[in-house]
Tab-separated table of C-alpha atoms in Angstrom:
chain	number	residue	atom	x	y	z
A	1	MET	CA	0.002	-0.023	-0.047
A	2	SER	CA	1.566	3.326	-1.132
A	3	SER	CA	0.546	6.831	0.287
A	4	VAL	CA	-1.323	9.442	-1.876
A	5	ILE	CA	-2.012	12.877	-1.019
A	6	VAL	CA	-4.826	14.822	-2.723
A	7	ILE	CA	-5.216	18.614	-2.602
A	8	GLY	CA	-8.391	19.995	-2.703
A	9	GLY	CA	-11.794	18.872	-1.613
A	10	GLY	CA	-13.836	19.623	-4.430
A	11	ALA	CA	-15.500	17.306	-6.912
A	12	ALA	CA	-12.346	16.396	-8.545
A	13	GLY	CA	-10.516	16.018	-5.292
A	14	MET	CA	-12.831	13.861	-3.836
A	15	MET	CA	-13.272	11.426	-6.818
A	16	ALA	CA	-9.545	11.335	-7.064
A	17	ALA	CA	-9.191	10.249	-3.421
A	18	TYR	CA	-11.969	7.897	-3.368
A	19	ALA	CA	-10.498	6.144	-6.800
A	20	ALA	CA	-7.302	6.071	-5.193
A	21	ALA	CA	-8.611	4.474	-2.081
A	22	GLN	CA	-10.345	1.861	-4.332
A	23	TYR	CA	-7.290	0.898	-5.876
A	24	GLY	CA	-5.637	-0.148	-2.598
A	25	HIS	CA	-3.840	3.222	-1.654
A	26	LYS	CA	-3.512	5.083	1.897
A	27	VAL	CA	-5.162	8.430	0.757
A	28	VAL	CA	-5.092	11.664	2.593
A	29	LEU	CA	-7.455	14.550	1.411
A	30	LEU	CA	-6.382	17.935	2.450
A	31	GLU	CA	-8.872	20.796	2.426
A	32	LYS	CA	-8.382	24.333	3.176
A	33	ASN	CA	-12.034	25.067	4.079
A	34	ASP	CA	-13.780	23.560	6.946
A	35	LYS	CA	-15.927	21.199	4.881
A	36	LEU	CA	-15.821	19.440	1.553
A	37	GLY	CA	-17.539	20.544	-1.563
A	38	ARG	CA	-17.818	24.117	-1.028
A	39	LYS	CA	-18.177	25.148	-4.669
A	40	LEU	CA	-20.300	21.996	-5.265
A	41	PHE	CA	-22.752	23.111	-2.700
A	42	ILE	CA	-23.519	26.279	-4.724
A	43	THR	CA	-23.721	24.815	-8.255
A	44	GLY	CA	-26.777	24.611	-10.126
A	45	LYS	CA	-28.193	27.268	-8.012
A	46	GLY	CA	-27.859	24.972	-4.789
A	47	ARG	CA	-29.204	22.009	-6.628
A	48	CYS	CA	-25.994	20.666	-8.344
A	49	ASN	CA	-26.273	19.826	-11.750
A	50	VAL	CA	-24.449	16.322	-11.256
A	51	THR	CA	-23.790	15.537	-15.033
A	52	ASN	CA	-25.627	15.278	-18.283
A	53	ALA	CA	-27.296	12.295	-19.256
A	54	CYS	CA	-26.357	12.524	-22.746
A	55	GLU	CA	-24.919	9.732	-24.952
A	56	GLN	CA	-21.309	9.297	-24.126
A	57	ASP	CA	-19.887	10.234	-27.390
A	58	GLU	CA	-21.924	13.572	-26.976
A	59	LEU	CA	-20.085	14.693	-24.027
A	60	PHE	CA	-17.320	15.579	-26.373
A	61	ASP	CA	-19.488	18.063	-28.382
A	62	HIS	CA	-20.072	20.219	-25.374
A	63	ILE	CA	-16.300	20.657	-24.313
A	64	VAL	CA	-15.158	24.242	-25.372
A	65	SER	CA	-11.140	23.669	-24.682
A	66	ASN	CA	-9.266	20.738	-25.431
A	67	PRO	CA	-11.864	18.001	-25.954
A	68	LYS	CA	-9.336	15.475	-27.552
A	69	PHE	CA	-7.446	15.533	-24.099
A	70	LEU	CA	-10.470	13.925	-22.265
A	71	TYR	CA	-10.983	11.010	-24.426
A	72	SER	CA	-9.345	8.639	-22.046
A	73	ALA	CA	-10.903	10.323	-18.900
A	74	PHE	CA	-14.506	10.047	-20.263
A	75	TYR	CA	-14.070	6.395	-21.256
A	76	ASP	CA	-12.522	5.739	-18.054
A	77	PHE	CA	-15.252	7.258	-16.009
A	78	ASP	CA	-18.328	8.648	-17.727
A	79	ASN	CA	-21.640	10.165	-16.896
A	80	ARG	CA	-23.389	6.757	-16.562
A	81	GLN	CA	-20.830	5.744	-13.951
A	82	ILE	CA	-21.078	8.906	-11.788
A	83	MET	CA	-24.840	8.580	-11.821
A	84	GLU	CA	-24.598	4.907	-10.780
A	85	LEU	CA	-22.028	5.834	-8.131
A	86	ILE	CA	-24.208	8.627	-6.452
A	87	ARG	CA	-27.209	6.837	-6.431
A	88	ASN	CA	-25.657	3.684	-4.801
A	89	ALA	CA	-24.241	5.979	-2.370
A	90	GLY	CA	-27.702	6.870	-1.094
A	91	CYS	CA	-28.568	10.021	-3.261
A	92	PRO	CA	-31.542	9.448	-5.904
A	93	LEU	CA	-31.121	11.339	-9.099
A	94	LYS	CA	-33.546	12.754	-11.827
A	95	VAL	CA	-33.123	13.879	-15.368
A	96	GLU	CA	-34.729	17.129	-16.372
A	97	ARG	CA	-34.720	19.094	-19.647
A	98	GLY	CA	-31.562	19.239	-21.416
A	99	GLU	CA	-30.707	15.894	-20.112
A	100	ARG	CA	-29.512	17.690	-16.912
A	101	VAL	CA	-29.061	15.448	-14.185
A	102	PHE	CA	-30.015	16.805	-10.385
A	103	PRO	CA	-30.531	14.878	-7.107
A	104	VAL	CA	-34.263	14.189	-6.571
A	105	SER	CA	-34.269	16.259	-3.549
A	106	ASP	CA	-33.074	19.459	-5.439
A	107	HIS	CA	-30.375	19.895	-2.631
A	108	SER	CA	-26.653	19.866	-3.486
A	109	SER	CA	-25.793	18.900	0.204
A	110	ASP	CA	-27.346	15.483	-0.452
A	111	VAL	CA	-24.715	14.849	-3.249
A	112	ILE	CA	-21.996	16.006	-0.829
A	113	VAL	CA	-23.399	13.822	1.913
A	114	ALA	CA	-23.125	10.704	-0.525
A	115	LEU	CA	-19.621	11.585	-1.419
A	116	GLU	CA	-18.378	11.977	2.179
A	117	ARG	CA	-20.039	8.409	2.678
A	118	LEU	CA	-18.113	7.063	-0.162
A	119	LEU	CA	-14.794	8.652	1.204
A	120	ARG	CA	-15.483	6.949	4.898
A	121	LYS	CA	-16.296	3.808	3.322
A	122	ALA	CA	-12.995	3.678	0.963
A	123	GLY	CA	-10.862	4.560	4.074
A	124	VAL	CA	-9.748	8.225	2.902
A	125	GLU	CA	-8.596	10.440	5.745
A	126	VAL	CA	-9.783	13.706	5.241
A	127	ARG	CA	-8.074	16.805	6.844
A	128	LEU	CA	-10.098	20.143	6.843
A	129	CYS	CA	-8.911	23.350	7.290
A	130	THR	CA	-5.466	22.294	5.928
A	131	THR	CA	-3.981	24.432	3.363
A	132	VAL	CA	-1.021	23.416	1.250
A	133	SER	CA	1.480	25.957	0.123
A	134	GLU	CA	3.895	23.907	-2.049
A	135	VAL	CA	4.357	20.470	-3.815
A	136	LEU	CA	7.732	19.155	-3.112
A	137	ALA	CA	9.846	17.033	-5.366
A	138	GLU	CA	13.339	16.265	-5.743
A	139	ASN	CA	15.076	14.842	-8.976
A	140	GLY	CA	11.877	14.946	-10.980
A	141	GLN	CA	9.793	12.942	-8.227
A	142	VAL	CA	7.308	14.092	-6.096
A	143	THR	CA	8.141	13.763	-2.308
A	144	GLY	CA	5.153	15.262	-0.676
A	145	VAL	CA	3.542	19.058	0.423
A	146	ARG	CA	4.494	21.504	2.633
A	147	THR	CA	1.431	23.128	4.516
A	148	THR	CA	1.175	27.037	5.151
A	149	ASP	CA	1.835	26.129	8.994
A	150	GLY	CA	5.283	24.713	7.993
A	151	ARG	CA	4.295	20.902	8.355
A	152	VAL	CA	5.777	18.659	5.824
A	153	LEU	CA	3.763	15.638	4.567
A	154	THR	CA	5.427	12.943	2.467
A	155	ALA	CA	4.036	10.641	-0.151
A	156	PRO	CA	5.280	9.494	-3.667
A	157	ALA	CA	1.998	10.697	-5.264
A	158	VAL	CA	0.218	13.908	-5.088
A	159	VAL	CA	-3.154	14.851	-6.822
A	160	LEU	CA	-3.417	18.500	-7.120
A	161	ALA	CA	-7.297	19.342	-7.700
A	162	THR	CA	-7.344	22.780	-6.194
A	163	GLY	CA	-9.811	24.155	-8.662
A	164	GLY	CA	-9.632	27.556	-10.681
A	165	LEU	CA	-10.278	31.018	-10.022
A	166	SER	CA	-14.137	31.150	-10.134
A	167	TYR	CA	-16.224	32.035	-6.995
A	168	PRO	CA	-13.278	32.682	-4.854
A	169	ALA	CA	-15.159	32.785	-2.023
A	170	THR	CA	-15.477	29.075	-1.997
A	171	GLY	CA	-11.653	28.920	-1.601
A	172	SER	CA	-10.655	28.857	-5.390
A	173	THR	CA	-7.860	31.499	-5.213
A	174	GLY	CA	-5.238	29.835	-7.877
A	175	ASP	CA	-3.224	28.149	-5.310
A	176	GLY	CA	-2.849	25.235	-7.290
A	177	HIS	CA	-1.720	27.171	-10.330
A	178	ARG	CA	1.001	28.884	-8.381
A	179	MET	CA	1.932	25.596	-7.122
A	180	ALA	CA	2.069	23.813	-10.652
A	181	GLU	CA	4.132	26.713	-11.826
A	182	ARG	CA	6.441	26.639	-9.044
A	183	ILE	CA	7.129	22.944	-9.906
A	184	GLY	CA	7.745	23.661	-13.604
A	185	HIS	CA	4.296	23.684	-15.401
A	186	THR	CA	2.851	26.325	-17.717
A	187	VAL	CA	-0.314	28.010	-16.856
A	188	GLN	CA	-2.429	29.271	-19.794
A	189	GLU	CA	-3.932	32.694	-19.279
A	190	CYS	CA	-7.147	32.255	-17.046
A	191	ARG	CA	-10.342	34.042	-17.852
A	192	PRO	CA	-13.869	33.802	-16.391
A	193	ALA	CA	-16.218	31.613	-18.079
A	194	LEU	CA	-19.888	30.828	-17.951
A	195	VAL	CA	-20.182	34.159	-16.985
A	196	PRO	CA	-23.020	37.223	-17.448
A	197	MET	CA	-22.443	39.739	-20.098
A	198	GLU	CA	-22.333	43.451	-20.000
A	199	ILE	CA	-24.534	45.240	-22.539
A	200	ARG	CA	-23.810	48.580	-23.811
A	201	GLU	CA	-27.685	49.322	-24.828
A	202	SER	CA	-29.448	51.339	-22.076
A	203	TRP	CA	-32.681	49.718	-22.682
A	204	CYS	CA	-31.265	46.418	-21.680
A	205	GLY	CA	-31.246	47.543	-18.029
A	206	ARG	CA	-35.046	48.496	-18.176
A	207	LEU	CA	-35.556	44.702	-18.753
A	208	GLN	CA	-34.093	43.670	-15.448
A	209	GLY	CA	-35.606	40.438	-13.919
A	210	LEU	CA	-36.984	39.551	-17.227
A	211	SER	CA	-36.638	36.012	-18.410
A	212	LEU	CA	-37.083	34.654	-21.686
A	213	LYS	CA	-37.623	31.019	-22.476
A	214	ASN	CA	-37.287	29.320	-25.951
A	215	VAL	CA	-35.362	31.884	-27.680
A	216	THR	CA	-32.286	31.620	-30.089
A	217	LEU	CA	-29.315	33.465	-29.130
A	218	THR	CA	-26.460	33.963	-31.878
A	219	MET	CA	-23.189	35.805	-30.866
A	220	ASP	CA	-21.370	37.410	-33.825
A	221	SER	CA	-17.925	39.009	-33.961
A	222	GLY	CA	-18.348	41.425	-36.993
A	223	THR	CA	-19.624	39.430	-39.920
A	224	LYS	CA	-18.353	35.923	-38.296
A	225	LYS	CA	-20.815	33.740	-36.017
A	226	ILE	CA	-19.024	32.648	-33.183
A	227	TRP	CA	-21.861	30.729	-31.439
A	228	GLN	CA	-25.510	29.731	-31.508
A	229	GLY	CA	-27.669	28.219	-29.011
A	230	PHE	CA	-31.553	27.615	-28.167
A	231	GLY	CA	-33.048	27.970	-24.614
A	232	GLU	CA	-33.506	30.532	-21.793
A	233	MET	CA	-31.773	33.828	-20.996
A	234	LEU	CA	-32.209	36.618	-18.286
A	235	PHE	CA	-32.069	40.596	-18.318
A	236	THR	CA	-30.049	42.159	-15.646
A	237	HIS	CA	-29.224	45.664	-14.400
A	238	PHE	CA	-25.675	45.540	-16.393
A	239	GLY	CA	-26.672	43.325	-19.341
A	240	ILE	CA	-27.586	39.567	-20.060
A	241	SER	CA	-27.282	36.177	-18.181
A	242	GLY	CA	-28.834	32.770	-17.987
A	243	PRO	CA	-28.051	29.437	-19.544
A	244	LEU	CA	-27.864	30.619	-23.076
A	245	VAL	CA	-25.543	33.698	-22.470
A	246	LEU	CA	-23.317	31.721	-20.131
A	247	SER	CA	-22.446	29.098	-22.651
A	248	ALA	CA	-22.164	31.785	-25.155
A	249	SER	CA	-19.461	33.632	-22.960
A	250	SER	CA	-17.144	30.774	-23.181
A	251	PHE	CA	-16.653	31.462	-26.697
A	252	TYR	CA	-16.406	35.094	-26.146
A	253	HIS	CA	-12.308	35.140	-25.892
A	254	LYS	CA	-12.389	33.438	-29.407
A	255	CYS	CA	-13.370	36.693	-30.876
A	256	LYS	CA	-10.347	38.584	-32.409
A	257	LYS	CA	-12.049	41.851	-31.998
A	258	PRO	CA	-14.294	41.787	-28.830
A	259	GLU	CA	-15.340	45.376	-29.198
A	260	GLU	CA	-17.202	44.105	-32.243
A	261	VAL	CA	-19.157	41.327	-30.511
A	262	THR	CA	-22.872	41.338	-30.612
A	263	VAL	CA	-25.684	39.222	-29.370
A	264	THR	CA	-28.834	38.756	-31.586
A	265	ILE	CA	-32.012	37.247	-30.070
A	266	ASP	CA	-34.593	35.362	-32.070
A	267	LEU	CA	-37.603	36.101	-29.769
A	268	LYS	CA	-39.758	33.815	-31.930
A	269	PRO	CA	-37.645	31.033	-33.655
A	270	ALA	CA	-40.575	28.765	-33.927
A	271	LEU	CA	-41.945	31.089	-36.604
A	272	THR	CA	-40.433	31.886	-40.045
A	273	VAL	CA	-40.606	35.775	-40.981
A	274	GLU	CA	-43.751	34.794	-43.202
A	275	GLN	CA	-45.666	32.876	-40.422
A	276	LEU	CA	-44.573	35.764	-37.872
A	277	ASP	CA	-46.033	38.377	-40.398
A	278	LYS	CA	-49.369	36.338	-40.690
A	279	ARG	CA	-49.720	36.318	-36.869
A	280	ILE	CA	-49.030	39.977	-36.568
A	281	LEU	CA	-51.602	40.826	-39.566
A	282	ARG	CA	-54.064	38.588	-37.677
A	283	ASP	CA	-53.746	40.406	-34.675
A	284	PHE	CA	-53.924	43.927	-36.628
A	285	GLU	CA	-57.087	42.796	-38.739
A	286	GLN	CA	-58.975	41.853	-35.362
A	287	ASN	CA	-57.958	45.524	-33.832
A	288	PRO	CA	-58.033	48.099	-36.633
A	289	ASN	CA	-58.841	50.923	-34.298
A	290	LYS	CA	-56.621	50.235	-31.422
A	291	GLN	CA	-53.304	51.562	-30.584
A	292	LEU	CA	-50.120	49.626	-31.171
A	293	LYS	CA	-49.125	49.358	-27.562
A	294	ASN	CA	-52.363	47.576	-26.597
A	295	VAL	CA	-52.387	45.067	-29.414
A	296	ILE	CA	-49.003	43.475	-29.490
A	297	GLY	CA	-49.028	42.619	-25.891
A	298	SER	CA	-49.763	39.133	-27.041
A	299	LEU	CA	-46.583	38.940	-29.024
A	300	TYR	CA	-44.176	39.727	-26.021
A	301	PRO	CA	-43.991	39.958	-22.008
A	302	ALA	CA	-45.370	42.923	-20.804
A	303	LYS	CA	-42.105	44.474	-19.584
A	304	LEU	CA	-40.602	43.644	-23.259
A	305	THR	CA	-43.539	45.580	-25.295
A	306	PRO	CA	-42.611	49.165	-24.986
A	307	VAL	CA	-38.960	48.355	-25.628
A	308	MET	CA	-39.980	46.515	-28.949
A	309	ILE	CA	-41.922	49.504	-29.963
A	310	GLU	CA	-38.989	51.616	-29.178
A	311	LEU	CA	-36.702	49.441	-31.463
A	312	SER	CA	-38.935	49.327	-34.127
A	313	GLY	CA	-39.280	53.221	-34.248
A	314	ILE	CA	-43.091	53.082	-34.367
A	315	ASP	CA	-45.227	55.432	-32.254
A	316	GLY	CA	-46.873	53.283	-29.511
A	317	ASP	CA	-50.077	55.461	-29.715
A	318	LYS	CA	-50.506	55.009	-33.528
A	319	ARG	CA	-53.520	53.237	-34.699
A	320	ILE	CA	-53.285	49.680	-36.221
A	321	HIS	CA	-54.769	50.917	-39.256
A	322	GLU	CA	-52.420	53.691	-39.719
A	323	ILE	CA	-49.276	51.310	-39.671
A	324	THR	CA	-47.572	51.177	-42.953
A	325	ARG	CA	-45.990	47.821	-44.379
A	326	GLN	CA	-42.532	49.092	-43.892
A	327	GLU	CA	-43.308	49.941	-40.262
A	328	ARG	CA	-44.621	46.229	-39.642
A	329	ASP	CA	-41.486	44.905	-41.465
A	330	ARG	CA	-39.144	46.644	-38.707
A	331	LEU	CA	-41.337	45.032	-36.018
A	332	ILE	CA	-40.929	41.919	-37.477
A	333	GLU	CA	-37.231	42.294	-38.109
A	334	LYS	CA	-36.463	43.399	-34.433
A	335	THR	CA	-38.668	40.387	-33.232
A	336	LYS	CA	-36.511	37.988	-35.163
A	337	LYS	CA	-32.988	39.916	-34.716
A	338	MET	CA	-32.980	41.831	-31.485
A	339	GLN	CA	-29.235	42.840	-31.357
A	340	MET	CA	-27.207	44.061	-28.494
A	341	HIS	CA	-23.560	45.199	-28.339
A	342	VAL	CA	-21.355	43.216	-25.613
A	343	SER	CA	-19.019	45.494	-23.883
A	344	GLY	CA	-17.405	42.811	-21.981
A	345	LEU	CA	-18.090	39.904	-19.300
A	346	ARG	CA	-18.326	40.105	-15.555
A	347	ASP	CA	-15.453	38.953	-13.461
A	348	PHE	CA	-14.451	35.783	-11.514
A	349	THR	CA	-16.764	36.527	-8.645
A	350	GLU	CA	-19.724	35.905	-10.772
A	351	ALA	CA	-18.321	33.035	-13.068
A	352	ILE	CA	-19.213	29.497	-12.838
A	353	ILE	CA	-15.871	28.146	-14.108
A	354	THR	CA	-12.243	28.987	-15.153
A	355	GLN	CA	-11.198	29.104	-18.834
A	356	GLY	CA	-7.504	28.449	-19.018
A	357	GLY	CA	-5.236	26.915	-16.585
A	358	VAL	CA	-2.484	24.075	-16.446
A	359	LYS	CA	-1.223	23.215	-20.016
A	360	VAL	CA	-2.721	19.993	-21.009
A	361	LYS	CA	0.070	19.334	-23.391
A	362	GLU	CA	2.237	19.031	-20.185
A	363	VAL	CA	0.005	16.303	-18.707
A	364	ASN	CA	-0.288	12.582	-19.888
A	365	PRO	CA	-4.190	12.243	-21.047
A	366	SER	CA	-4.248	8.525	-20.296
A	367	THR	CA	-3.283	9.009	-16.635
A	368	MET	CA	-3.391	12.729	-15.723
A	369	GLU	CA	0.192	12.573	-14.418
A	370	SER	CA	2.611	15.330	-15.074
A	371	LYS	CA	5.044	15.071	-17.818
A	372	HIS	CA	7.297	17.032	-15.972
A	373	VAL	CA	7.266	15.422	-12.377
A	374	LYS	CA	6.613	11.843	-11.605
A	375	GLY	CA	3.960	11.178	-9.244
A	376	LEU	CA	2.339	14.473	-9.725
A	377	TYR	CA	-1.380	14.325	-10.913
A	378	PHE	CA	-3.652	16.999	-11.941
A	379	ALA	CA	-7.734	16.776	-12.026
A	380	GLY	CA	-10.567	19.437	-12.447
A	381	GLU	CA	-11.157	22.701	-13.078
A	382	LEU	CA	-7.155	23.631	-12.482
A	383	LEU	CA	-6.543	22.241	-15.903
A	384	ASP	CA	-7.071	24.027	-19.068
A	385	LEU	CA	-10.334	22.201	-19.845
A	386	ASP	CA	-13.768	23.942	-19.811
A	387	ALA	CA	-17.329	23.214	-21.302
A	388	VAL	CA	-20.597	24.874	-21.616
A	389	THR	CA	-23.421	24.836	-19.315
A	390	GLY	CA	-25.771	21.541	-18.702
A	391	GLY	CA	-23.408	19.373	-16.057
A	392	PHE	CA	-20.506	18.959	-18.539
A	393	ASN	CA	-17.922	20.929	-16.330
A	394	LEU	CA	-18.658	18.743	-13.526
A	395	GLN	CA	-18.388	15.711	-15.764
A	396	ILE	CA	-14.989	16.717	-16.571
A	397	ALA	CA	-14.125	17.040	-12.574
A	398	TRP	CA	-15.414	13.347	-12.052
A	399	SER	CA	-13.843	12.044	-15.066
A	400	THR	CA	-10.262	13.520	-14.651
A	401	GLY	CA	-10.441	12.909	-10.883
A	402	HIS	CA	-11.286	9.446	-11.320
A	403	LEU	CA	-8.473	8.810	-13.864
A	404	ALA	CA	-6.024	10.528	-11.670
A	405	GLY	CA	-6.811	8.612	-8.667
A	406	SER	CA	-6.945	5.239	-10.688
A	407	SER	CA	-3.650	5.718	-12.228
A	408	ILE	CA	-1.430	5.794	-9.450
A	409	PRO	CA	0.619	2.619	-9.328
A	410	ASP	CA	1.353	0.374	-6.451
A	411	GLY	CA	4.696	1.523	-4.972
A	412	ASN	CA	4.772	4.895	-6.778
């Protein structure tokens, strides 16, 4: 039995510790917080979107950065396996819209309790309120770690799973990146991802609190389409948020000219321009003497109606029978293409995940072991890996954590 130290008690760290213990190692899990899974507790708005129940091959389609690096990890431990593991640990799961997987209770704490139960059963020693300052190595081989209070813990294998920079209040403060750099690894530029967008248009703030469902969002940079998706979004006092916007934000830095980035919303994606025109004409024919502002309310949420009238350039007090074909066309155009200019993204305090991290070319994708330092393994958000919303980022954590823990050889 060989010793393994896992740094970080989040999703990836807990999974790495469990897997290593299952493979017969004596495992010590070090967590700087006073409890495990602090970030896991707030994911999915406190419900914990455990994973996504899509087909295994479809997992790769939702990875933004370095999907090929994850082949071994996903095939070693996929979404079906984490679902089975958590269920068997006493936490029933359910599948919702978009194949998102949640605990039946809608409480992320139940997922954490299930994982803690697995760790206890596997014999993992958990040490809370323990902050690691440095990974120790000699002659290209890990020898252990040093904690901030000066203690040295020895082990021939260390798994670094400290997370990224998102939600720093949960303890994600870049410690792992600094430790990785100090021991010889390259850290790719870290940026907030799955984060709300700030919008230039002043009318956007007037829609604060308005949620739109079943819309299509397209993000363009100049004339180039960067990303498109269908789903739900939310207006805020500074711009836009919600699942669609968060996923689009992960592609924002792919834009060569961020100052030219626009977001266009199709409010009625189920209708063609011709079908929408017929719908509006029908409403107009039934109410020829009413004012526009009192007729188009059936097309939009109440809060959105005055904004749409403003964007279309039509006087809201104008009688329906006075509206020209050109004016009607403008209303249709704005309904199918409500455009906003992105001024930037919110910061790490509002980001769900980190884009960037330890360079994956310096890590063996078949084992998660460092190519520079023998016995050093990486897992989770610390690595330059990220995905869109829907449970895929947690699946990265589960899969890379499991592969790292299960790859540590006896007598390493």
